[in-house]
């Protein structure tokens, strides 16, 4: 089909097809009455939303309010599945349009590898050598999708893709529809929610699924493409990390046993891939020694193989590969891993390291090239070699993370039991630093087999022991980072250094060395403001500077988007992050230390979400220094990486943006003038935000009544508790459920509140000059433009008319009216300010595809919101029927699917 022909018609066709099949499925399994009910609700929702028909809206409410729990659950499931199927169709359409553009010879997008490399100047190749990006997968307490549901969705996407084939025959199209019907029937008969609470082992399995979906294929392909452009071997451009199994902050279920389980499962996935690829290579290389030239190293590799089968006597490549297979199988067995592939042809010695395995593959590569068969080396073998460099025996680098308060408690126990300090926690910062530095210099261990430690201390020491064992067994890339949550002082970093010394991951002495990066995580507004001084002090300590030098003179710093947002609001969080980065760049340059930022971004805008490519390019000049790490979380992982083609494009975008930001570190336009304006804007925005959230009596009651936060905490969607403490306070609530709850009631408050007040205060003070300055900032400053683009997207997904219905859940009507009125007024002020600055008259004018997608989804979200409210009323009024609670949880699932980046 001509790509110029109504570019979105094929998307509409797919959605109609999937919607028709879903309707037929409902009729088959639930009966005509249920189908008729769902269809009537659908038509009324469309009419009331798109046609703004008040009569239809009233009729819709009259139908939804009296539904029985059984009927409500059926309706919620129907609209939830429609959202899921619409997501699949949209993702398929993105792939289709991208391919249409490529076929038409369109200029590649800047966010792709082709866009980065096309027409590049000759000097680019030399400058790409050190560019590396590390997406890090995290477990997520608002990830609602089950893996079984996701697998079925991927199969639906696959059959939709088959229908697109230009040469598809009528009978093949018919078969595709039959398969789609089977899959949607399977989805309808599959439980949407987990029957039991997600455990850490489940989170490990969920995260690792994305390696088979995307990473194992995409990571080596990107590496091969970059290397082909550069013309020589380069470090892995993209490497995947994980927090799952290593992130203990607030999660008592992450133990040493779970860390070991994570590495075991990661290793099994890596070795299954390697064994399968080596076996496939053997089938592809039946080359005879009588017909091809061999290197002596290849001859030796073949002779070392236990394969003595006569048919392969003159097939040295196959013999070499059966030998490699045998050694791989022996390595997996030595590591205690299970694998699903065939038995090796004989016994062999395990590989001592991934480097030995890679060296064997290099022998095959060199021999093929020496024999004039470079084209054979560029296929499966090339990708396997890149895989080994990227994944080793560990698959993904696992970060350790814990709260500084826990580290302090462990160090206090160790020092007390060793007779070093009776009460470490009562010491001031200088005294703490002196004690810790003395311990770091001393080879004497603090830990004693004769001392009794608390359960917390035993658990922490056990996980550090497990980390040391993993590094020894799997290599240095198994664990590279130890992240300190709530880092606020140099002693927080030194405490970790001492604990690393206790398990052999740091070497003591006057110039200590470490095998792990000690990474401070600056999260709150106060932490971000203090970060430059903290790092300046860190570099001024000779022992700390020696630790940094031992890791290649590069120090990593993690920045937290979620807690800074909950602390100070969207505008101030963004601005304080930008300022902290700018000052840290200066501090690191003065200390002559390389800087690597680790951005703790969430899925939604309120947690640093939004397009990663734009976000990286909007970083302060000089802050992206060749290497960059960032978190990938929750339902965003599925939307980015469940589809292999979309997943590769997202990885390419990360690499392309990191390369562009590194190579173009010129100061942003209007630097000082824009900074002064942002300082003013941020102060007023933060004042408005904190006055509402922390300074308004009854706000906590309003939040807990008007959002489903308590019901979210009951869902089986994560191993981590929703709050850090047993408390109702917002300060103790984790940032993720805080943001997720506001998304459910369509307010999205953490992603915009305060911006309108900030702009109004600035304009009142500056007049028309203030308006002109803000417009220039939008036009010329990447940071401000990215911030407002994300704001635009979140406002488009908000709906205060829906939020008004949630207001009725608040028992105190006067309180509800007062706080909702303030939220409504700020929303209106924010929208007006956004449109005035950008010159827009509607949301997402620069992104019509997303605008259309959101507009088309709203009618299908309205019934979910309405039924969620109705079921919440019943549940909170004492209705204990299980289907009422189940309906609430299903509605949470459906709205998350429809909004896509809500957590």
mmCIF file of N, CA, C and O in Angstrom, residues 24 59 88-89 161 282 326 330 468 528 530 617 704 742 779 844 856 885:
data_model
loop_
_atom_site.group_PDB
_atom_site.id
_atom_site.type_symbol
_atom_site.label_atom_id
_atom_site.label_comp_id
_atom_site.label_asym_id
_atom_site.label_seq_id
_atom_site.Cartn_x
_atom_site.Cartn_y
_atom_site.Cartn_z
ATOM 1 N N UNK A 24 -16.912 -10.123 19.837
ATOM 2 C CA UNK A 24 -17.367 -11.493 19.587
ATOM 3 C C UNK A 24 -16.977 -12.422 20.726
ATOM 4 O O UNK A 24 -17.725 -13.340 21.093
ATOM 5 N N UNK A 59 -27.243 9.317 30.538
ATOM 6 C CA UNK A 59 -27.679 7.936 30.282
ATOM 7 C C UNK A 59 -26.566 6.947 30.668
ATOM 8 O O UNK A 59 -26.844 5.886 31.241
ATOM 9 N N UNK A 88 -1.475 -2.330 21.497
ATOM 10 C CA UNK A 88 -0.804 -3.225 20.553
ATOM 11 C C UNK A 88 -0.909 -2.669 19.139
ATOM 12 O O UNK A 88 0.074 -2.633 18.386
ATOM 13 N N UNK A 89 -2.103 -2.249 18.763
ATOM 14 C CA UNK A 89 -2.318 -1.717 17.412
ATOM 15 C C UNK A 89 -1.475 -0.460 17.188
ATOM 16 O O UNK A 89 -0.895 -0.272 16.107
ATOM 17 N N UNK A 161 1.309 -8.200 12.603
ATOM 18 C CA UNK A 161 2.420 -7.943 11.676
ATOM 19 C C UNK A 161 2.334 -8.868 10.463
ATOM 20 O O UNK A 161 2.597 -8.455 9.329
ATOM 21 N N UNK A 282 27.583 -24.172 14.378
ATOM 22 C CA UNK A 282 28.099 -25.443 13.887
ATOM 23 C C UNK A 282 27.350 -25.918 12.660
ATOM 24 O O UNK A 282 27.960 -26.433 11.703
ATOM 25 N N UNK A 326 31.067 -27.864 24.394
ATOM 26 C CA UNK A 326 31.339 -28.722 25.549
ATOM 27 C C UNK A 326 31.882 -27.911 26.718
ATOM 28 O O UNK A 326 31.507 -28.127 27.881
ATOM 29 N N UNK A 330 30.104 -27.286 30.326
ATOM 30 C CA UNK A 330 30.830 -27.555 31.566
ATOM 31 C C UNK A 330 30.864 -26.321 32.462
ATOM 32 O O UNK A 330 30.773 -26.423 33.695
ATOM 33 N N UNK A 468 30.451 -10.140 46.827
ATOM 34 C CA UNK A 468 31.864 -10.471 46.628
ATOM 35 C C UNK A 468 32.009 -11.813 45.940
ATOM 36 O O UNK A 468 32.853 -11.988 45.040
ATOM 37 N N UNK A 528 19.888 17.612 46.843
ATOM 38 C CA UNK A 528 20.385 18.119 45.561
ATOM 39 C C UNK A 528 21.169 19.412 45.763
ATOM 40 O O UNK A 528 22.220 19.621 45.137
ATOM 41 N N UNK A 530 22.796 20.275 48.397
ATOM 42 C CA UNK A 530 24.035 20.008 49.131
ATOM 43 C C UNK A 530 25.006 19.137 48.338
ATOM 44 O O UNK A 530 26.173 19.002 48.741
ATOM 45 N N UNK A 617 19.214 15.265 25.721
ATOM 46 C CA UNK A 617 19.702 16.458 25.027
ATOM 47 C C UNK A 617 19.442 17.737 25.824
ATOM 48 O O UNK A 617 20.090 18.754 25.586
ATOM 49 N N UNK A 704 -6.075 10.683 50.385
ATOM 50 C CA UNK A 704 -6.363 9.272 50.630
ATOM 51 C C UNK A 704 -7.798 8.922 50.328
ATOM 52 O O UNK A 704 -8.101 7.754 50.045
ATOM 53 N N UNK A 742 -2.436 9.628 41.806
ATOM 54 C CA UNK A 742 -2.967 10.827 41.160
ATOM 55 C C UNK A 742 -3.306 10.571 39.695
ATOM 56 O O UNK A 742 -4.214 11.198 39.132
ATOM 57 N N UNK A 779 11.660 28.851 23.212
ATOM 58 C CA UNK A 779 12.168 28.741 21.848
ATOM 59 C C UNK A 779 13.648 28.368 21.801
ATOM 60 O O UNK A 779 14.092 27.674 20.881
ATOM 61 N N UNK A 844 -0.626 19.390 22.769
ATOM 62 C CA UNK A 844 0.156 18.527 21.876
ATOM 63 C C UNK A 844 0.046 18.911 20.398
ATOM 64 O O UNK A 844 0.000 18.049 19.521
ATOM 65 N N UNK A 856 -8.554 9.567 21.326
ATOM 66 C CA UNK A 856 -9.294 8.345 21.008
ATOM 67 C C UNK A 856 -9.449 7.425 22.208
ATOM 68 O O UNK A 856 -10.377 6.612 22.258
ATOM 69 N N UNK A 885 -14.106 -5.624 45.456
ATOM 70 C CA UNK A 885 -12.680 -5.331 45.553
ATOM 71 C C UNK A 885 -11.962 -5.722 44.263
ATOM 72 O O UNK A 885 -11.087 -4.988 43.780
#
